[in-house]
Amino acid sequence: MSIVKIENVRVLDPIQKTDQVKTVYIENGKLIDAVEHVDEVINGQGKWLMPTMVDLCARLREPGQQQHGTLKSEGKAARANGILHVITPPDSKPIVQDNGALIHGLIEKAWLDGGIYMQIIGAQTQALNGKQPANMAGLKKGGCTAVSNANAAFENDDVVIRTLEYAAGLGLTVVFYAEEAQIAKDGCVHEGFIASRQGLPMIPAIAETVAIAKYLLMIEATGVKAHFGLLSCGASVELIRMAKAKGLPVTADVAMHQLHLTEHLIDGFNSLAHVRPPLRSEQDKALLRQGLKEGVIDAICTHHEPLSSSAKIAPFEETQPGITAFDTYVALGVQLIQEGVFEPLEWVEKVTIIPAEVANMRERWLQEAGWVLLDPEQQWTVSKESILSQGKNTPLLGQQLTGKVVHTFA
């Protein structure tokens, strides 16, 4: 393999916690000591070098939904945008994440087809039916370190408690995408003036906070390690803050789009802004940013959900929720830095080493991570042509963003 020399590049290293401009040498995705012979020299002036990223929540659509995306198309999009480790929820169609043997095959296919390391969250209940616990011992044997019921409802709270006890006994993390089904009902957007004016069914913030509060009590009772994914409400941040202050073994993440986009985008029935949990208020956005800055929220994920164009062509509430996110992830991160939310190294930590720790894969990430060269000043327009993902479903279409991955060394 070739040896690349990158001169005068700003190296953002969350492992050593250093931020400095220097010349580096890379071979097979690893930093090496200076050598006499190099195969390529890159001028790194004005560019940043950081480790490859870890994404805590992305749907790659295979198996069963290849009309939206495949392990090949989405893997290549993730890798080209500096994301080498991708963690997927257990709700593919058909559901195979309650079978440890099938999970191993998918992980291998993700590497062969897409060039990414995929980690699959196992099903918490059989086929996500919300009734009987899945074979968590088999899932752990198949390589799962976490389980979840994704967006599927539980039949009752007793089922939740039994699965938490089961997971705790095996040392598995339980991942919650918290939403109280009886409150959310058939809602599709944030409860507010815009939704009310358009007559759209609403999902109030309390649907999330009630679920989080209930699950936190169960976590305290069972001692299970838990992660709350895709927080969308400012009030949720305070619940996680109190849980951490009590010493409960909980972590949390937020999708990048929740740090930038709000309910205003649904005006005019813009189905490209239909996502679940829904885009919420400006106040929620501000509180999520603050919670992330303070470390109450641990990490940022993409919540990548590629969809075919037909999935967004229907009355708003009948369209499929989801935003394609791999291609805009870095630029939106750079925007957080430009807006003064983070210093560059802080942002890098939120998308690399911290999510690796949350996913119980710090040592594995240290062994497998490569390096990403990005240009924080490169301007580009979000278009169906510039998006590498098979899904082109983003409300950012037509917007000019700043920040682009130049090369992924892995």
Tab-separated table of C-alpha atoms in Angstrom:
chain	number	residue	atom	x	y	z
A	1	MET	CA	0.000	0.000	0.000
A	2	SER	CA	1.113	3.549	-0.672
A	3	ILE	CA	2.549	5.944	1.888
A	4	VAL	CA	1.017	9.421	1.878
A	5	LYS	CA	2.678	12.520	3.273
A	6	ILE	CA	0.331	15.361	4.296
A	7	GLU	CA	2.134	18.625	4.911
A	8	ASN	CA	1.064	21.386	7.309
A	9	VAL	CA	-2.316	19.874	8.178
A	10	ARG	CA	-4.294	20.664	11.332
A	11	VAL	CA	-4.459	17.340	13.179
A	12	LEU	CA	-7.470	17.003	15.500
A	13	ASP	CA	-6.655	13.972	17.636
A	14	PRO	CA	-9.306	13.040	20.237
A	15	ILE	CA	-7.187	10.149	21.473
A	16	GLN	CA	-4.249	12.311	22.515
A	17	LYS	CA	-6.549	15.354	22.967
A	18	THR	CA	-4.287	17.471	20.781
A	19	ASP	CA	-4.979	20.113	18.145
A	20	GLN	CA	-1.878	21.124	16.213
A	21	VAL	CA	-0.593	21.844	12.725
A	22	LYS	CA	2.094	19.444	11.553
A	23	THR	CA	3.239	17.123	8.784
A	24	VAL	CA	2.107	13.496	9.014
A	25	TYR	CA	2.626	10.233	7.174
A	26	ILE	CA	-0.174	7.699	6.614
A	27	GLU	CA	0.089	4.074	5.533
A	28	ASN	CA	-2.901	1.700	5.412
A	29	GLY	CA	-5.004	4.258	7.272
A	30	LYS	CA	-2.524	4.550	10.153
A	31	LEU	CA	-0.197	7.353	11.171
A	32	ILE	CA	3.431	6.278	10.912
A	33	ASP	CA	6.801	7.839	11.700
A	34	ALA	CA	8.571	9.895	9.078
A	35	VAL	CA	9.998	7.871	6.190
A	36	GLU	CA	12.367	8.714	3.326
A	37	HIS	CA	10.195	7.318	0.539
A	38	VAL	CA	6.598	8.466	-0.004
A	39	ASP	CA	4.206	7.714	-2.870
A	40	GLU	CA	2.082	10.854	-2.634
A	41	VAL	CA	2.441	14.310	-1.111
A	42	ILE	CA	-0.646	16.339	-0.189
A	43	ASN	CA	-0.634	20.016	0.740
A	44	GLY	CA	-2.674	20.083	3.945
A	45	GLN	CA	-2.641	23.866	4.359
A	46	GLY	CA	-6.035	24.942	5.700
A	47	LYS	CA	-7.295	21.381	5.954
A	48	TRP	CA	-8.130	19.223	8.983
A	49	LEU	CA	-7.164	15.625	9.700
A	50	MET	CA	-9.290	13.634	12.136
A	51	PRO	CA	-10.050	9.948	12.834
A	52	THR	CA	-12.839	8.199	10.953
A	53	MET	CA	-16.242	8.679	12.563
A	54	VAL	CA	-18.594	6.370	14.477
A	55	ASP	CA	-22.320	6.698	13.721
A	56	LEU	CA	-24.654	5.501	16.477
A	57	CYS	CA	-27.811	5.378	14.335
A	58	ALA	CA	-28.199	4.849	10.596
A	59	ARG	CA	-30.534	2.715	8.525
A	60	LEU	CA	-28.816	1.138	5.540
A	61	ARG	CA	-32.074	-0.425	4.223
A	62	GLU	CA	-30.692	-3.886	3.519
A	63	PRO	CA	-32.054	-6.504	3.825
A	64	GLY	CA	-35.550	-6.022	2.476
A	65	GLN	CA	-35.679	-2.355	1.454
A	66	GLN	CA	-33.179	-2.142	-1.382
A	67	GLN	CA	-35.433	0.277	-3.272
A	68	HIS	CA	-34.247	2.868	-0.740
A	69	GLY	CA	-30.614	1.857	-0.326
A	70	THR	CA	-28.215	-1.071	-0.124
A	71	LEU	CA	-25.205	-1.990	1.943
A	72	LYS	CA	-23.130	-1.174	-1.140
A	73	SER	CA	-24.632	2.242	-1.891
A	74	GLU	CA	-24.919	3.446	1.706
A	75	GLY	CA	-21.633	1.895	2.795
A	76	LYS	CA	-19.780	3.702	0.037
A	77	ALA	CA	-21.553	6.974	0.899
A	78	ALA	CA	-20.655	6.604	4.578
A	79	ARG	CA	-17.017	5.780	3.854
A	80	ALA	CA	-16.603	8.633	1.366
A	81	ASN	CA	-17.920	11.014	4.030
A	82	GLY	CA	-15.496	9.776	6.683
A	83	ILE	CA	-17.831	7.410	8.551
A	84	LEU	CA	-16.208	3.991	8.870
A	85	HIS	CA	-18.241	2.473	11.732
A	86	VAL	CA	-22.034	2.415	11.394
A	87	ILE	CA	-24.474	1.112	13.992
A	88	THR	CA	-27.940	0.124	12.796
A	89	PRO	CA	-31.259	-0.308	14.662
A	90	PRO	CA	-32.930	-3.739	14.583
A	91	ASP	CA	-35.893	-2.890	12.353
A	92	SER	CA	-35.002	-4.033	8.866
A	93	LYS	CA	-37.835	-5.554	6.849
A	94	PRO	CA	-37.889	-8.502	7.221
A	95	ILE	CA	-36.491	-8.402	10.750
A	96	VAL	CA	-33.409	-10.595	11.060
A	97	GLN	CA	-31.844	-8.931	14.091
A	98	ASP	CA	-33.272	-11.528	16.477
A	99	ASN	CA	-31.025	-14.173	14.886
A	100	GLY	CA	-27.357	-14.064	15.837
A	101	ALA	CA	-26.229	-16.174	12.876
A	102	LEU	CA	-27.902	-13.921	10.287
A	103	ILE	CA	-26.418	-10.834	11.923
A	104	HIS	CA	-22.893	-12.137	11.374
A	105	GLY	CA	-23.594	-12.526	7.654
A	106	LEU	CA	-24.869	-8.954	7.334
A	107	ILE	CA	-21.800	-7.552	9.070
A	108	GLU	CA	-19.534	-9.411	6.646
A	109	LYS	CA	-21.581	-8.219	3.643
A	110	ALA	CA	-21.389	-4.582	4.805
A	111	TRP	CA	-17.589	-4.764	4.685
A	112	LEU	CA	-17.377	-6.632	1.381
A	113	ASP	CA	-20.010	-4.505	-0.413
A	114	GLY	CA	-19.649	-1.100	1.208
A	115	GLY	CA	-16.260	-1.021	2.906
A	116	ILE	CA	-17.646	-0.154	6.345
A	117	TYR	CA	-17.666	-1.821	9.733
A	118	MET	CA	-21.316	-2.344	10.606
A	119	GLN	CA	-22.472	-3.083	14.125
A	120	ILE	CA	-26.051	-4.267	14.530
A	121	ILE	CA	-28.245	-3.636	17.549
A	122	GLY	CA	-30.137	-6.835	18.318
A	123	ALA	CA	-33.889	-7.085	18.753
A	124	GLN	CA	-35.141	-6.657	22.317
A	125	THR	CA	-38.265	-8.744	21.685
A	126	GLN	CA	-38.919	-11.508	19.170
A	127	ALA	CA	-39.431	-9.926	15.737
A	128	LEU	CA	-39.955	-6.643	17.657
A	129	ASN	CA	-43.420	-7.903	18.592
A	130	GLY	CA	-43.195	-6.282	22.019
A	131	LYS	CA	-44.390	-9.461	23.704
A	132	GLN	CA	-41.667	-12.063	24.241
A	133	PRO	CA	-37.979	-11.358	24.900
A	134	ALA	CA	-35.671	-12.183	22.012
A	135	ASN	CA	-32.892	-14.752	22.409
A	136	MET	CA	-30.447	-12.205	23.794
A	137	ALA	CA	-27.884	-14.858	24.714
A	138	GLY	CA	-27.797	-15.928	21.065
A	139	LEU	CA	-27.576	-12.319	19.939
A	140	LYS	CA	-24.604	-11.708	22.218
A	141	LYS	CA	-22.937	-14.823	20.841
A	142	GLY	CA	-23.555	-13.421	17.348
A	143	GLY	CA	-21.648	-10.255	18.206
A	144	CYS	CA	-24.335	-7.881	19.497
A	145	THR	CA	-23.398	-5.645	22.423
A	146	ALA	CA	-26.791	-3.918	22.604
A	147	VAL	CA	-30.487	-4.594	22.054
A	148	SER	CA	-33.448	-2.359	21.288
A	149	ASN	CA	-37.089	-2.519	20.276
A	150	ALA	CA	-36.426	0.373	17.850
A	151	ASN	CA	-39.671	2.286	17.232
A	152	ALA	CA	-41.924	-0.701	17.941
A	153	ALA	CA	-44.227	-0.502	20.963
A	154	PHE	CA	-44.164	-2.910	23.905
A	155	GLU	CA	-47.338	-4.778	24.777
A	156	ASN	CA	-47.002	-3.649	28.388
A	157	ASP	CA	-44.438	-2.413	30.900
A	158	ASP	CA	-43.920	-5.875	32.374
A	159	VAL	CA	-42.364	-6.961	29.081
A	160	VAL	CA	-39.965	-4.005	29.251
A	161	ILE	CA	-38.871	-4.871	32.787
A	162	ARG	CA	-38.306	-8.534	31.931
A	163	THR	CA	-36.174	-7.653	28.912
A	164	LEU	CA	-34.145	-5.165	30.942
A	165	GLU	CA	-33.443	-7.793	33.575
A	166	TYR	CA	-32.435	-10.256	30.851
A	167	ALA	CA	-30.111	-7.724	29.202
A	168	ALA	CA	-28.585	-6.698	32.521
A	169	GLY	CA	-27.738	-10.308	33.302
A	170	LEU	CA	-25.866	-10.617	30.000
A	171	GLY	CA	-24.117	-7.256	30.249
A	172	LEU	CA	-25.923	-5.913	27.172
A	173	THR	CA	-26.818	-2.244	26.702
A	174	VAL	CA	-30.475	-1.449	26.001
A	175	VAL	CA	-31.048	1.321	23.459
A	176	PHE	CA	-34.266	3.327	23.729
A	177	TYR	CA	-35.769	5.524	21.020
A	178	ALA	CA	-38.191	6.900	23.540
A	179	GLU	CA	-41.763	7.581	22.486
A	180	GLU	CA	-44.945	6.793	24.421
A	181	ALA	CA	-47.166	5.206	21.791
A	182	GLN	CA	-50.438	6.066	23.543
A	183	ILE	CA	-49.529	9.759	23.466
A	184	ALA	CA	-47.898	9.906	20.042
A	185	LYS	CA	-50.728	7.881	18.464
A	186	ASP	CA	-50.842	8.629	14.730
A	187	GLY	CA	-48.926	11.906	14.964
A	188	CYS	CA	-46.262	12.884	12.474
A	189	VAL	CA	-45.052	16.401	13.406
A	190	HIS	CA	-44.186	18.481	16.454
A	191	GLU	CA	-47.126	19.853	18.396
A	192	GLY	CA	-47.159	23.565	17.641
A	193	PHE	CA	-48.676	26.428	15.711
A	194	ILE	CA	-47.429	25.334	12.287
A	195	ALA	CA	-48.770	21.802	12.624
A	196	SER	CA	-52.062	23.120	13.981
A	197	ARG	CA	-52.464	25.598	11.113
A	198	GLN	CA	-51.821	22.853	8.571
A	199	GLY	CA	-54.111	20.395	10.335
A	200	LEU	CA	-51.419	17.741	10.702
A	201	PRO	CA	-51.589	15.109	13.477
A	202	MET	CA	-49.107	16.013	16.195
A	203	ILE	CA	-46.556	14.308	18.456
A	204	PRO	CA	-46.210	16.399	21.625
A	205	ALA	CA	-42.858	16.611	23.383
A	206	ILE	CA	-44.387	14.843	26.365
A	207	ALA	CA	-44.607	11.649	24.281
A	208	GLU	CA	-40.814	11.540	24.513
A	209	THR	CA	-40.352	12.785	28.057
A	210	VAL	CA	-42.970	10.508	29.624
A	211	ALA	CA	-41.296	7.502	27.995
A	212	ILE	CA	-37.834	8.591	29.151
A	213	ALA	CA	-39.019	9.183	32.730
A	214	LYS	CA	-40.653	5.757	32.856
A	215	TYR	CA	-37.651	3.956	31.409
A	216	LEU	CA	-35.280	5.721	33.792
A	217	LEU	CA	-37.219	4.312	36.754
A	218	MET	CA	-36.917	0.843	35.235
A	219	ILE	CA	-33.204	1.327	34.605
A	220	GLU	CA	-32.709	2.303	38.237
A	221	ALA	CA	-34.623	-0.783	39.387
A	222	THR	CA	-32.798	-3.272	37.138
A	223	GLY	CA	-29.317	-1.755	36.961
A	224	VAL	CA	-29.131	-2.239	33.188
A	225	LYS	CA	-26.843	-0.026	31.131
A	226	ALA	CA	-29.000	2.083	28.796
A	227	HIS	CA	-28.613	4.510	25.928
A	228	PHE	CA	-31.247	7.023	24.792
A	229	GLY	CA	-30.962	7.653	21.078
A	230	LEU	CA	-32.306	10.509	18.965
A	231	LEU	CA	-33.316	12.969	21.676
A	232	SER	CA	-35.453	15.756	20.240
A	233	CYS	CA	-36.783	17.764	23.200
A	234	GLY	CA	-35.154	20.237	25.553
A	235	ALA	CA	-37.024	18.694	28.498
A	236	SER	CA	-35.449	15.316	27.671
A	237	VAL	CA	-32.023	16.822	28.293
A	238	GLU	CA	-33.000	17.696	31.858
A	239	LEU	CA	-34.231	14.147	32.527
A	240	ILE	CA	-30.923	12.701	31.320
A	241	ARG	CA	-29.050	15.312	33.367
A	242	MET	CA	-30.863	14.239	36.551
A	243	ALA	CA	-30.307	10.554	35.787
A	244	LYS	CA	-26.569	11.076	35.356
A	245	ALA	CA	-26.435	13.133	38.541
A	246	LYS	CA	-27.948	10.140	40.364
A	247	GLY	CA	-25.257	7.909	38.920
A	248	LEU	CA	-27.501	5.880	36.628
A	249	PRO	CA	-25.614	4.066	33.815
A	250	VAL	CA	-27.144	6.084	30.961
A	251	THR	CA	-25.854	7.831	27.843
A	252	ALA	CA	-27.615	9.743	25.074
A	253	ASP	CA	-27.213	11.002	21.530
A	254	VAL	CA	-28.892	13.491	19.214
A	255	ALA	CA	-29.250	13.497	15.432
A	256	MET	CA	-27.295	16.198	13.622
A	257	HIS	CA	-30.418	17.559	11.925
A	258	GLN	CA	-32.071	18.246	15.296
A	259	LEU	CA	-29.215	20.674	16.023
A	260	HIS	CA	-29.955	22.708	12.891
A	261	LEU	CA	-33.497	22.196	11.582
A	262	THR	CA	-36.846	23.025	13.215
A	263	GLU	CA	-40.566	22.609	12.742
A	264	HIS	CA	-40.633	25.659	10.441
A	265	LEU	CA	-39.459	23.440	7.595
A	266	ILE	CA	-42.750	21.509	7.518
A	267	ASP	CA	-44.563	24.678	6.426
A	268	GLY	CA	-46.201	24.082	3.062
A	269	PHE	CA	-46.408	20.344	3.775
A	270	ASN	CA	-42.731	19.810	2.927
A	271	SER	CA	-42.477	16.028	3.222
A	272	LEU	CA	-38.668	16.166	2.979
A	273	ALA	CA	-38.814	17.541	6.544
A	274	HIS	CA	-40.889	14.564	7.730
A	275	VAL	CA	-38.720	12.685	10.206
A	276	ARG	CA	-39.346	10.792	13.448
A	277	PRO	CA	-38.859	12.018	16.106
A	278	PRO	CA	-40.115	15.191	14.455
A	279	LEU	CA	-38.240	18.440	13.993
A	280	ARG	CA	-39.155	20.528	17.013
A	281	SER	CA	-38.999	24.153	18.167
A	282	GLU	CA	-36.182	26.694	18.127
A	283	GLN	CA	-36.073	26.450	21.923
A	284	ASP	CA	-35.662	22.677	21.757
A	285	LYS	CA	-32.824	23.108	19.245
A	286	ALA	CA	-31.055	25.558	21.547
A	287	LEU	CA	-31.432	23.289	24.590
A	288	LEU	CA	-30.193	20.253	22.671
A	289	ARG	CA	-27.094	22.208	21.626
A	290	GLN	CA	-26.530	23.305	25.212
A	291	GLY	CA	-26.967	19.763	26.534
A	292	LEU	CA	-24.457	18.496	23.993
A	293	LYS	CA	-21.965	21.213	24.845
A	294	GLU	CA	-22.251	20.402	28.555
A	295	GLY	CA	-21.844	16.660	28.002
A	296	VAL	CA	-25.339	15.697	29.140
A	297	ILE	CA	-25.862	14.439	25.596
A	298	ASP	CA	-22.804	12.377	24.810
A	299	ALA	CA	-22.646	12.127	21.032
A	300	ILE	CA	-24.023	13.180	17.651
A	301	CYS	CA	-25.354	10.625	15.166
A	302	THR	CA	-26.502	10.975	11.552
A	303	HIS	CA	-29.911	9.271	11.858
A	304	HIS	CA	-29.377	8.504	8.183
A	305	GLU	CA	-32.561	7.177	6.564
A	306	PRO	CA	-32.331	7.022	2.763
A	307	LEU	CA	-35.654	6.829	0.914
A	308	SER	CA	-36.695	6.545	-2.710
A	309	SER	CA	-38.433	9.546	-4.259
A	310	SER	CA	-41.779	7.743	-4.239
A	311	ALA	CA	-41.639	7.460	-0.437
A	312	LYS	CA	-42.032	11.235	-0.167
A	313	ILE	CA	-44.807	11.660	-2.758
A	314	ALA	CA	-48.120	11.539	-0.876
A	315	PRO	CA	-50.060	13.684	1.590
A	316	PHE	CA	-47.561	14.644	4.302
A	317	GLU	CA	-48.789	12.263	7.020
A	318	GLU	CA	-48.754	9.330	4.579
A	319	THR	CA	-45.148	9.826	3.479
A	320	GLN	CA	-42.360	7.825	5.078
A	321	PRO	CA	-40.328	9.677	7.697
A	322	GLY	CA	-36.604	9.981	7.157
A	323	ILE	CA	-33.753	12.235	6.037
A	324	THR	CA	-30.658	11.130	4.146
A	325	ALA	CA	-27.765	12.397	6.237
A	326	PHE	CA	-24.352	10.893	5.452
A	327	ASP	CA	-23.487	13.508	2.832
A	328	THR	CA	-24.334	16.587	4.925
A	329	TYR	CA	-23.001	15.315	8.264
A	330	VAL	CA	-19.541	16.883	8.158
A	331	ALA	CA	-20.713	20.213	6.732
A	332	LEU	CA	-23.328	20.576	9.474
A	333	GLY	CA	-20.647	19.742	12.033
A	334	VAL	CA	-18.412	22.457	10.592
A	335	GLN	CA	-21.381	24.828	10.827
A	336	LEU	CA	-21.656	24.134	14.565
A	337	ILE	CA	-18.020	25.176	14.879
A	338	GLN	CA	-18.536	28.292	12.764
A	339	GLU	CA	-21.490	29.263	14.969
A	340	GLY	CA	-19.367	28.943	18.107
A	341	VAL	CA	-21.118	25.913	19.584
A	342	PHE	CA	-17.889	23.867	19.671
A	343	GLU	CA	-14.181	24.140	19.220
A	344	PRO	CA	-13.066	21.800	16.399
A	345	LEU	CA	-11.591	19.170	18.750
A	346	GLU	CA	-14.791	19.147	20.839
A	347	TRP	CA	-16.861	18.365	17.753
A	348	VAL	CA	-14.432	15.641	16.679
A	349	GLU	CA	-14.783	13.959	20.078
A	350	LYS	CA	-18.592	13.934	19.735
A	351	VAL	CA	-18.443	12.020	16.448
A	352	THR	CA	-15.467	9.703	17.031
A	353	ILE	CA	-14.144	8.494	20.359
A	354	ILE	CA	-17.227	9.264	22.484
A	355	PRO	CA	-19.717	7.352	20.308
A	356	ALA	CA	-17.176	4.514	20.155
A	357	GLU	CA	-17.196	4.401	23.954
A	358	VAL	CA	-21.004	4.585	24.066
A	359	ALA	CA	-21.162	1.608	21.684
A	360	ASN	CA	-18.773	-0.434	23.843
A	361	MET	CA	-16.197	-0.531	21.037
A	362	ARG	CA	-13.439	1.868	22.054
A	363	GLU	CA	-10.615	-0.661	21.678
A	364	ARG	CA	-12.008	-2.024	18.429
A	365	TRP	CA	-12.344	1.500	17.034
A	366	LEU	CA	-8.772	2.326	18.030
A	367	GLN	CA	-7.599	-0.706	16.039
A	368	GLU	CA	-9.815	-0.187	12.984
A	369	ALA	CA	-10.136	3.598	12.699
A	370	GLY	CA	-8.515	5.357	9.776
A	371	TRP	CA	-8.125	9.095	9.171
A	372	VAL	CA	-10.263	11.674	7.391
A	373	LEU	CA	-8.910	14.686	5.534
A	374	LEU	CA	-11.489	17.454	5.253
A	375	ASP	CA	-11.587	20.955	3.894
A	376	PRO	CA	-13.547	23.158	6.334
A	377	GLU	CA	-13.674	25.984	3.782
A	378	GLN	CA	-14.906	24.089	0.729
A	379	GLN	CA	-18.325	25.310	-0.378
A	380	TRP	CA	-20.704	22.992	-2.167
A	381	THR	CA	-24.378	22.807	-3.053
A	382	VAL	CA	-26.599	20.007	-1.792
A	383	SER	CA	-28.147	18.410	-4.868
A	384	LYS	CA	-29.275	15.019	-6.067
A	385	GLU	CA	-26.024	14.855	-8.013
A	386	SER	CA	-23.739	15.765	-5.104
A	387	ILE	CA	-25.409	13.333	-2.684
A	388	LEU	CA	-23.632	9.958	-2.861
A	389	SER	CA	-26.346	8.082	-0.957
A	390	GLN	CA	-29.007	6.323	-3.016
A	391	GLY	CA	-31.567	8.361	-1.074
A	392	LYS	CA	-31.861	12.024	-2.062
A	393	ASN	CA	-34.450	12.869	0.615
A	394	THR	CA	-33.228	15.929	2.496
A	395	PRO	CA	-34.814	19.324	3.148
A	396	LEU	CA	-31.356	20.809	2.539
A	397	LEU	CA	-31.589	20.304	-1.234
A	398	GLY	CA	-30.489	23.454	-3.014
A	399	GLN	CA	-28.638	24.899	-0.025
A	400	GLN	CA	-24.972	25.828	-0.058
A	401	LEU	CA	-22.954	24.278	2.755
A	402	THR	CA	-19.328	24.662	3.807
A	403	GLY	CA	-17.104	21.727	4.710
A	404	LYS	CA	-16.363	18.575	2.733
A	405	VAL	CA	-14.384	15.360	3.187
A	406	VAL	CA	-11.485	15.317	0.728
A	407	HIS	CA	-10.189	11.820	1.413
A	408	THR	CA	-10.799	8.874	3.725
A	409	PHE	CA	-7.656	6.893	4.584
A	410	ALA	CA	-8.679	3.451	5.835
